[in-house]
mmCIF file of C-alpha atoms and ligand atoms in Angstrom:
data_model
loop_
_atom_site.group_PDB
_atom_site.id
_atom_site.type_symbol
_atom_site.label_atom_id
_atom_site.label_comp_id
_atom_site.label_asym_id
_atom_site.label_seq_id
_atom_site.Cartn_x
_atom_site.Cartn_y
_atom_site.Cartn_z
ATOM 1 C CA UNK A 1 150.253 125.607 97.019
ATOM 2 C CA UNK A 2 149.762 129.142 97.127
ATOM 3 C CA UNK A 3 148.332 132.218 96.031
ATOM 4 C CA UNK A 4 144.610 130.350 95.831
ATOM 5 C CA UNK A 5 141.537 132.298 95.073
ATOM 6 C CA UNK A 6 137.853 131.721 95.051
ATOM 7 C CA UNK A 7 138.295 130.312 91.286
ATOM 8 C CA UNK A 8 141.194 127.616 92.312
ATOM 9 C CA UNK A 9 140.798 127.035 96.072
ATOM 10 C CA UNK A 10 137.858 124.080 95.316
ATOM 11 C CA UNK A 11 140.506 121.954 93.527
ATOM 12 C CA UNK A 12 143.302 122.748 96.138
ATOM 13 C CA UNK A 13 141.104 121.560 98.772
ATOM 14 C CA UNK A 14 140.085 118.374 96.424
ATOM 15 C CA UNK A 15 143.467 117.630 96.033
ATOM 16 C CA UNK A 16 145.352 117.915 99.360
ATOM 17 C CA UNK A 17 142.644 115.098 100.498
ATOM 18 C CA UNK A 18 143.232 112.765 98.173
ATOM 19 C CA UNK A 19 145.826 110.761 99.821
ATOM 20 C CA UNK A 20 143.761 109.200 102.197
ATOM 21 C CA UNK A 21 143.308 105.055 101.817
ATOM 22 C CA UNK A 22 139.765 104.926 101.912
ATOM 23 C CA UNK A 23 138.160 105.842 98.797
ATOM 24 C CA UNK A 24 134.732 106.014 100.265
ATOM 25 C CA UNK A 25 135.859 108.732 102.592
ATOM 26 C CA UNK A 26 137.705 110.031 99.028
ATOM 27 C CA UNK A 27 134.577 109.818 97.593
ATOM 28 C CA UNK A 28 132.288 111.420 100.754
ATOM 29 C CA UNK A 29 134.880 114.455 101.417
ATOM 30 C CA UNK A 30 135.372 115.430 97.874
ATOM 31 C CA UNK A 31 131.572 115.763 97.442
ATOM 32 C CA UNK A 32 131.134 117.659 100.437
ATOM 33 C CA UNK A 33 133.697 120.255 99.601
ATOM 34 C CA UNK A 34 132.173 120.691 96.153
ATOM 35 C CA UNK A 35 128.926 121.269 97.191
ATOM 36 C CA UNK A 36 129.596 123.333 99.943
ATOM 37 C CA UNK A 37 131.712 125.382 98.306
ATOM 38 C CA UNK A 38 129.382 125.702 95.726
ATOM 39 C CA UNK A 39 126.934 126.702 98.163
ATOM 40 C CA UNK A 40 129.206 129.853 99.373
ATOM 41 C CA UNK A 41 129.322 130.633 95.641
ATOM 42 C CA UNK A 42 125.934 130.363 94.666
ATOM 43 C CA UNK A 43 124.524 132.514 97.683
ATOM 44 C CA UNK A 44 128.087 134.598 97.765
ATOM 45 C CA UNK A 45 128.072 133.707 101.579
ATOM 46 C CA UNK A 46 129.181 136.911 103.805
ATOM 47 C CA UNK A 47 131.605 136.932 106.521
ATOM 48 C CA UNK A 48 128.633 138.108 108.608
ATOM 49 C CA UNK A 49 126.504 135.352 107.276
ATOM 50 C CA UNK A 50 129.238 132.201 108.078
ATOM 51 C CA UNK A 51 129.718 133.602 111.173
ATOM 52 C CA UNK A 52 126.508 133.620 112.284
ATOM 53 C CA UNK A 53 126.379 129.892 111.095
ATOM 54 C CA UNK A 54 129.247 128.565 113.293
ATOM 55 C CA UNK A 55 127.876 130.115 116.271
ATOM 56 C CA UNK A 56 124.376 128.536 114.947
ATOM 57 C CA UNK A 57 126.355 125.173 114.547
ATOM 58 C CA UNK A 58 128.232 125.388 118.174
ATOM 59 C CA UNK A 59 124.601 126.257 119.804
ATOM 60 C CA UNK A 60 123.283 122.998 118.409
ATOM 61 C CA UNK A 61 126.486 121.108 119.709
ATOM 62 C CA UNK A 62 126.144 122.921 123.102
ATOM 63 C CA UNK A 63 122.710 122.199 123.653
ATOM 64 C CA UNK A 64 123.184 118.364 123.012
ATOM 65 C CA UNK A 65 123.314 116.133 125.890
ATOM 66 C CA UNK A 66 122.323 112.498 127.114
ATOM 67 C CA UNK A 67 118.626 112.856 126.674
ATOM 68 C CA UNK A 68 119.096 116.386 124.148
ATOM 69 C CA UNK A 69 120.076 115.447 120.575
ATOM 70 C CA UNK A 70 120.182 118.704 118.667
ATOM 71 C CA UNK A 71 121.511 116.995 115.381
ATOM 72 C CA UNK A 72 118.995 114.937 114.897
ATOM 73 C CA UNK A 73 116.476 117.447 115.507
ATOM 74 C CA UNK A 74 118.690 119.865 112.626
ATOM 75 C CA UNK A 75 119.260 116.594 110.045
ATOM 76 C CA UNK A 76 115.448 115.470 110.688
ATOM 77 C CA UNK A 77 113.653 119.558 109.857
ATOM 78 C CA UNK A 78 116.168 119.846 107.158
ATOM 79 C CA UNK A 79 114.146 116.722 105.736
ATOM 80 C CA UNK A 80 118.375 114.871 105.623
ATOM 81 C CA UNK A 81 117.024 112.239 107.477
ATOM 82 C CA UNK A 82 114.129 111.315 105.539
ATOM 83 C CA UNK A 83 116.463 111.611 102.050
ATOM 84 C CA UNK A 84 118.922 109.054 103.247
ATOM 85 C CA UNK A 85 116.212 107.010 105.332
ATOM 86 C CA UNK A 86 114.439 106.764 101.919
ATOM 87 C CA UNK A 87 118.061 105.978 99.743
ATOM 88 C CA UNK A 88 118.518 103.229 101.993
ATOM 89 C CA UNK A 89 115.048 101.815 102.259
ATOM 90 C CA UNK A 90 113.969 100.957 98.595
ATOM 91 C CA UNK A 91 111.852 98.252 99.258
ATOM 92 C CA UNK A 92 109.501 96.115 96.626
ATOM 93 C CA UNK A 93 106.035 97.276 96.586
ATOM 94 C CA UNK A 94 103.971 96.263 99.565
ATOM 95 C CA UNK A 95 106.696 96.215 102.185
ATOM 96 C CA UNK A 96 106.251 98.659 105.487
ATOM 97 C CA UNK A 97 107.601 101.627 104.705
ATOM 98 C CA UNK A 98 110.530 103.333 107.662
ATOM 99 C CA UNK A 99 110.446 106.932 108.627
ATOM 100 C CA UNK A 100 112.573 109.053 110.677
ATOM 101 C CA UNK A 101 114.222 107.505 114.353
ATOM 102 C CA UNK A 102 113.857 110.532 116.131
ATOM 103 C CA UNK A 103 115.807 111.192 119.667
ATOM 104 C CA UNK A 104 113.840 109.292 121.775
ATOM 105 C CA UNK A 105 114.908 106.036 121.326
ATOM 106 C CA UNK A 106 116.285 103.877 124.468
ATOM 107 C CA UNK A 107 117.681 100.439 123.733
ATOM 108 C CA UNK A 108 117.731 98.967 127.254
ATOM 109 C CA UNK A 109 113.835 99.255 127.475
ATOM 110 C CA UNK A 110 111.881 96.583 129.563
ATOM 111 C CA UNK A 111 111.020 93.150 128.053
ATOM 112 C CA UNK A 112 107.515 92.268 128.061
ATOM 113 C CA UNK A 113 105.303 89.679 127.787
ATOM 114 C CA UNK A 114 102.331 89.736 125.006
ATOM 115 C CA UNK A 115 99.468 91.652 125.882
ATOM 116 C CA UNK A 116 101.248 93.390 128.924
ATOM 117 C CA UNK A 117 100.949 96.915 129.409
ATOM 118 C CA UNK A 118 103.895 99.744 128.711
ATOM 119 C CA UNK A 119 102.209 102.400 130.100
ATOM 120 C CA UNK A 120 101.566 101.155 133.863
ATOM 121 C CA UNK A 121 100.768 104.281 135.714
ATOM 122 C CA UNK A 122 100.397 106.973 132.597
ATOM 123 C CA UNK A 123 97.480 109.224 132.655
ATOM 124 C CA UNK A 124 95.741 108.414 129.139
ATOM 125 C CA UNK A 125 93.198 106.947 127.166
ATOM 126 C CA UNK A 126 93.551 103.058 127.332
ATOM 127 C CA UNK A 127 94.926 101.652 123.882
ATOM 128 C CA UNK A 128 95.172 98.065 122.879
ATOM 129 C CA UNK A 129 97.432 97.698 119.798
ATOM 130 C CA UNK A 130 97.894 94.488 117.933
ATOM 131 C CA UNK A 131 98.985 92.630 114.294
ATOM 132 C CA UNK A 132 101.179 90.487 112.753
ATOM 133 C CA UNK A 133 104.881 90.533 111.405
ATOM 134 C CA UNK A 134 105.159 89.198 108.079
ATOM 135 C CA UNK A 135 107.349 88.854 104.792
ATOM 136 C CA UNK A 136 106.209 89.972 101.584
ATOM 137 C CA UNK A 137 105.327 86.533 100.953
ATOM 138 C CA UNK A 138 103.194 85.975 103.629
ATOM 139 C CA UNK A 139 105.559 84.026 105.828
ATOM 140 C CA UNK A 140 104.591 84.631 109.759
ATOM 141 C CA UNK A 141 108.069 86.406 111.063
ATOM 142 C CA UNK A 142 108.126 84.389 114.662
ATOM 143 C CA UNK A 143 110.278 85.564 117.486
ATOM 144 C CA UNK A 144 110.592 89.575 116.030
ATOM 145 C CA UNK A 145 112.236 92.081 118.334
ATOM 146 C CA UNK A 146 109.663 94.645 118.439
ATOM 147 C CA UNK A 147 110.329 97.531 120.289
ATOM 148 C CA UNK A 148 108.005 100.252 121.046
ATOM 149 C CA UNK A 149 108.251 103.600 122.082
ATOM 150 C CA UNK A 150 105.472 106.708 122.513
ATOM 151 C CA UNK A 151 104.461 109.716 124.088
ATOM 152 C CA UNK A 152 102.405 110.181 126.531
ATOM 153 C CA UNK A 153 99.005 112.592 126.243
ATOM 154 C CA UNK A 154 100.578 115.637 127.437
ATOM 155 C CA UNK A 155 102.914 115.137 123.969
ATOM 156 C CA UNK A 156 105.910 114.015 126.521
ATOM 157 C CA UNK A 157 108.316 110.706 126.390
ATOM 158 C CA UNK A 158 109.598 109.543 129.891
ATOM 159 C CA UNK A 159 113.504 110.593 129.081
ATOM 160 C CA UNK A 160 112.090 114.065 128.698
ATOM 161 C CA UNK A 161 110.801 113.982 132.245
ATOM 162 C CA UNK A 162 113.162 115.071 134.553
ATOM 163 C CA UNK A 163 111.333 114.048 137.705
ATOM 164 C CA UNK A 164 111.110 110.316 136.235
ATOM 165 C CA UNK A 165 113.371 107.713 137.596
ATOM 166 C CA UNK A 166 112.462 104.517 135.861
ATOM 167 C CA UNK A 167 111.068 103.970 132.108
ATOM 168 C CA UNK A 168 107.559 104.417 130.492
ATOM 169 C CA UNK A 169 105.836 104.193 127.446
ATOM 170 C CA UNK A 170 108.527 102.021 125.630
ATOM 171 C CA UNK A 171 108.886 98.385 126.028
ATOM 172 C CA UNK A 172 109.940 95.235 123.641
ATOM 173 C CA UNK A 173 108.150 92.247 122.397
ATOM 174 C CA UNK A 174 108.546 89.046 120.822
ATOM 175 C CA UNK A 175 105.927 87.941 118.388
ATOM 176 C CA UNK A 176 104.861 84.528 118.959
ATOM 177 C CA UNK A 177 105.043 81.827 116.659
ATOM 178 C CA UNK A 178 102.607 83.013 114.396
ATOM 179 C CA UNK A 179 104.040 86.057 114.149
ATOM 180 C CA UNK A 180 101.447 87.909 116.604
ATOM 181 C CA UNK A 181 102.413 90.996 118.537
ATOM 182 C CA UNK A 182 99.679 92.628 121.081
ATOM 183 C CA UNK A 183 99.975 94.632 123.576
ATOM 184 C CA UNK A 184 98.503 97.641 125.718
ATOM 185 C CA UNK A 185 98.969 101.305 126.481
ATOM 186 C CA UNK A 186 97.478 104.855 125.813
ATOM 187 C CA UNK A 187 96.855 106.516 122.657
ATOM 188 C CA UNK A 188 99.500 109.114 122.503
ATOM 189 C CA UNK A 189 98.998 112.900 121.219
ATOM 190 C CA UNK A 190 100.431 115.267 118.520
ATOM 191 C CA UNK A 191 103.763 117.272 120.200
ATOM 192 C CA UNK A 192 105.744 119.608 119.554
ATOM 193 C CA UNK A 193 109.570 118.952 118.888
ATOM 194 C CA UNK A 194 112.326 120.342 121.212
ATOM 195 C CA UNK A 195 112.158 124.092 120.429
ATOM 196 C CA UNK A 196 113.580 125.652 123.020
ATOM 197 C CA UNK A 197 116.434 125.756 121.919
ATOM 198 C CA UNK A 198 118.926 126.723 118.336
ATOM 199 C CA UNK A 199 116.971 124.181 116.130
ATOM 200 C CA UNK A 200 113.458 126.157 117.636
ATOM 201 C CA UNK A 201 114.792 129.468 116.679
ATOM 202 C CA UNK A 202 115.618 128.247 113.138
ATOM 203 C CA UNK A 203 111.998 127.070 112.579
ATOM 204 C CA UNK A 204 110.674 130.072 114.007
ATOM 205 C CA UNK A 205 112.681 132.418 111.797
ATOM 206 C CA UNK A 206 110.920 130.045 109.099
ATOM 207 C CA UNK A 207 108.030 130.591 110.024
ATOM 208 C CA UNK A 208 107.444 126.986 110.683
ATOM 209 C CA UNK A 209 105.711 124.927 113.618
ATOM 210 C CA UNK A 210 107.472 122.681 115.560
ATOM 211 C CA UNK A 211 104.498 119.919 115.653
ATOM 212 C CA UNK A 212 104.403 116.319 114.986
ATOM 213 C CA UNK A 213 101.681 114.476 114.268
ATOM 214 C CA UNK A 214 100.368 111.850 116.867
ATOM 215 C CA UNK A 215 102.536 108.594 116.194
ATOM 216 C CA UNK A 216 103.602 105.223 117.444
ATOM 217 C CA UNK A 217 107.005 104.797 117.318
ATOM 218 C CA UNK A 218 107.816 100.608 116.340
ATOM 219 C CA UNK A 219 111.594 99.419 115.549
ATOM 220 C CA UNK A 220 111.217 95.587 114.565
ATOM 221 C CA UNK A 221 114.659 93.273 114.037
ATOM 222 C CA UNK A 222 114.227 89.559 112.662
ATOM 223 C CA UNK A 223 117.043 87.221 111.678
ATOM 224 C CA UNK A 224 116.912 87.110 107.943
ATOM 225 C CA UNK A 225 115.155 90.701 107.380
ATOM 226 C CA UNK A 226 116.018 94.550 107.201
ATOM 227 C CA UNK A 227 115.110 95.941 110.296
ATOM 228 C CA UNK A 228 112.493 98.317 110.380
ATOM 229 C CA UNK A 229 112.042 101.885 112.012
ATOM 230 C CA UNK A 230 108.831 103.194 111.176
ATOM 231 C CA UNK A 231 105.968 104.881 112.984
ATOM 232 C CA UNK A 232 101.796 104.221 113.026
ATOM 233 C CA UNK A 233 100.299 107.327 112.571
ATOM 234 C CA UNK A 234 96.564 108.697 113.565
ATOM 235 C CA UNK A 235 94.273 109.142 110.593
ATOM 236 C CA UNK A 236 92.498 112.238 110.672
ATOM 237 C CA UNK A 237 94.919 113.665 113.013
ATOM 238 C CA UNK A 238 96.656 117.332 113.498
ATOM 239 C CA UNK A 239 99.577 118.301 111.481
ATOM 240 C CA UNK A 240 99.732 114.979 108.823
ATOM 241 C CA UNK A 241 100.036 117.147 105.932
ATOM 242 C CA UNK A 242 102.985 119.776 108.011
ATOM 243 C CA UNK A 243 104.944 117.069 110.281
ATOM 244 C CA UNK A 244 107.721 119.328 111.461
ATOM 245 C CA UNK A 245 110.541 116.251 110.427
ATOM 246 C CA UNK A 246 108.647 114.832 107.283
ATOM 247 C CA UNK A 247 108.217 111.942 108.691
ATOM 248 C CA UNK A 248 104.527 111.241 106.944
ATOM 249 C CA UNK A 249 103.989 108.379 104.999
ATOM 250 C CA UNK A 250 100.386 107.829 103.601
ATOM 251 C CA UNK A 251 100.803 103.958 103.885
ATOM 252 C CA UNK A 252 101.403 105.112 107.518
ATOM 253 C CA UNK A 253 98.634 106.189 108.590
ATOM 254 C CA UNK A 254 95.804 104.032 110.372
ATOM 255 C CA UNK A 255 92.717 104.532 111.800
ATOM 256 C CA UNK A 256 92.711 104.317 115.507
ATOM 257 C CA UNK A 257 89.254 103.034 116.406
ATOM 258 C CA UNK A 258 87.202 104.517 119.086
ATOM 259 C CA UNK A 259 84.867 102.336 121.294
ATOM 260 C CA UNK A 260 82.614 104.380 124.068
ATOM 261 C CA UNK A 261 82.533 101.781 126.415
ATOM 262 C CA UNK A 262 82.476 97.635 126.212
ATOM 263 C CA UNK A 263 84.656 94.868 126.137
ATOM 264 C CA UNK A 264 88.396 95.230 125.521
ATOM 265 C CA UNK A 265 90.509 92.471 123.342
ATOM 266 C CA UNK A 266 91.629 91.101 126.851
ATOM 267 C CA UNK A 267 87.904 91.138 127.759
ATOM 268 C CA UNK A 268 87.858 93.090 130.436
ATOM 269 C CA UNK A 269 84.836 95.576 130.592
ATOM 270 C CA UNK A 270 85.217 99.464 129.832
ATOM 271 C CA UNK A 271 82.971 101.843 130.949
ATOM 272 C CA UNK A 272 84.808 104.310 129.363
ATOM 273 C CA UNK A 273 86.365 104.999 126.220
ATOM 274 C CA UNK A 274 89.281 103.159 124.629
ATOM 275 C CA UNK A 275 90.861 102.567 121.375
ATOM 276 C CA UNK A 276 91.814 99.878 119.264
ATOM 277 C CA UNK A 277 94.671 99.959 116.570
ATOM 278 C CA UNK A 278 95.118 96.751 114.351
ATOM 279 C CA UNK A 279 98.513 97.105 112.111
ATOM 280 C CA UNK A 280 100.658 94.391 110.150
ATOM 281 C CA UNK A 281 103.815 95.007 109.486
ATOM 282 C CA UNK A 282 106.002 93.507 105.997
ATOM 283 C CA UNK A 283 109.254 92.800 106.688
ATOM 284 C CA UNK A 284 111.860 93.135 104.106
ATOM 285 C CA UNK A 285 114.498 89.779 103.208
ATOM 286 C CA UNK A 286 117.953 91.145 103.731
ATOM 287 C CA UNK A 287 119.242 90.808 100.445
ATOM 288 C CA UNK A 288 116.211 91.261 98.271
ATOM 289 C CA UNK A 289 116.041 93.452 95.218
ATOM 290 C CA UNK A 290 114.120 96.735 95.471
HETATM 291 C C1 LIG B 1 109.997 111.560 117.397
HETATM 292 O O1 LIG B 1 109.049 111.180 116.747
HETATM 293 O O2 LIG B 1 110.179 111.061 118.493
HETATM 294 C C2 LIG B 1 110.852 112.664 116.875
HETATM 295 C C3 LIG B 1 111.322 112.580 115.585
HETATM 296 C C4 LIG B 1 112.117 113.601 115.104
HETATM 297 C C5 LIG B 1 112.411 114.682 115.892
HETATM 298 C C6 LIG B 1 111.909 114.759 117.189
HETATM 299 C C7 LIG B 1 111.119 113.736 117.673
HETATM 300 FE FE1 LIG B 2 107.855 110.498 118.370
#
């Protein structure tokens, strides 16, 4: 076919995919070309303009690296990742809600025992977290991969650290056979997403912060349920209401107690402050209407 202009080139482009086998990629690629088209309509994109957004595009795949992940920084401030965490994740009433993954995930982090500490070593405020894993029914959810994963107070994860040669601040659990999960650490702070680099500059010609609020990151995997990625966030903290990756859920948010001195859970004597976080967590049946 020949000859196309901007009125006929949409189809053209339609049809010269449709001869794949897979009509979910049929279905994915003829979207995309619609709507981006449409986009260079609506906004009558200049060359100037598209330029400027595959060099924008190549920065973000230039940047990324082992420990960098641009893209998910891009999908997560574009609020993508929260649209098709939420499309996926309609869950009855009363189930833990999930929120973004984020780039800081590791999946070979240490195994520990309950009420063992992640954060061995880490400067912080000493936290002891605990609750239960449950179904919507009430059902204790016994042997539950639950992997953890936080900053530290300076707003920094270990892979970040270039210095670091070993793993901190992350660590998985089993509950036991009540469904129990406890465990120790700091209390992590608010921090600011990687902006040093194309995905920065975007938010900054936004006029938009790159801060997150202080979180606990928890992914939890049961035989028989939808695994969960979700955070725990701080009530009352910084930047709940302007998360730079919309990450925020209300049912999210917890209060972080603060004792001045005492007894910890493990009851070993404080004489200064530490927290306390409590927070159950309803698993989903794979399977189960929304
Ligand atoms: C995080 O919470 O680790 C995170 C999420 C999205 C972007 C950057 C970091
Ligand atoms: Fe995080």
């Amino acid at each position: 076919m020949k000859n196309l202009n901007e009125k006929t080139i949409t189809q053209a482009v339609i049809d010269r995919n449709k001869n794949t086998d897979n009509p979910r990629l049929k279905t994915v690629m003829t979207s995309l070309v619609q709507h981006l088209h449409s986009f260079a309509r609506e906004v009558e994109l200049t060359e100037e303009e598209w330029e400027y957004g595959i060099k924008f595009l190549t920065d973000v795949g230039q940047i990324c690296s082992d420990s960098r992940q641009e893209f998910i920084l891009l999908s997560d401030t574009l609020g993508l990742s929260t649209l098709v965490i939420a499309q996926n994740h309609r869950k009855p009433e009363g189930c833990t809600e999930a929120t973004v993954f984020g780039p800081f995930y590791v999946s070979d982090s240490p195994e520990l025992e309950l009420g063992e500490n992640m954060s061995v070593g880490v400067k912080g405020t000493p936290w002891f977290v605990k609750g239960n894993v449950r179904s919507i029914s009430g059902e204790a959810v016994a042997n539950a991969k639950v992997e953890v994963w936080q900053s530290d107070e300076d707003g920094s994860y270990d892979v970040q650290k270039e210095h670091l040669d070993h793993l901190e601040g992350r660590a998985i659990f089993r509950t036991n056979a009540q469904g129990e999960y406890h465990f120790e650490t700091i209390v992590p702070e608010a921090y600011p997403i990687p902006h040093d680099g194309p995905v920065g500059k975007m938010l900054q010609q936004l006029n938009r912060h790159p801060w997150r609020p202080a979180h606990l990151h928890f992914m939890i995997t049961a035989d028989g349920y939808e695994r969960l990625v979700t955070h725990v966030f701080r009530e009352g903290g910084e930047y709940l209401e302007s998360d730079a990756v919309f990450g925020v859920r209300s049912s999210l948010i917890s209060n972080w107690v603060k004792h001045e001195n005492g007894l910890d859970p493990y009851g070993k004597q404080h004489d200064k402050p530490f927290y306390t976080l409590e927070f159950d967590f309803i698993l989903n049946k794979t399977g189960a209407a929304s």
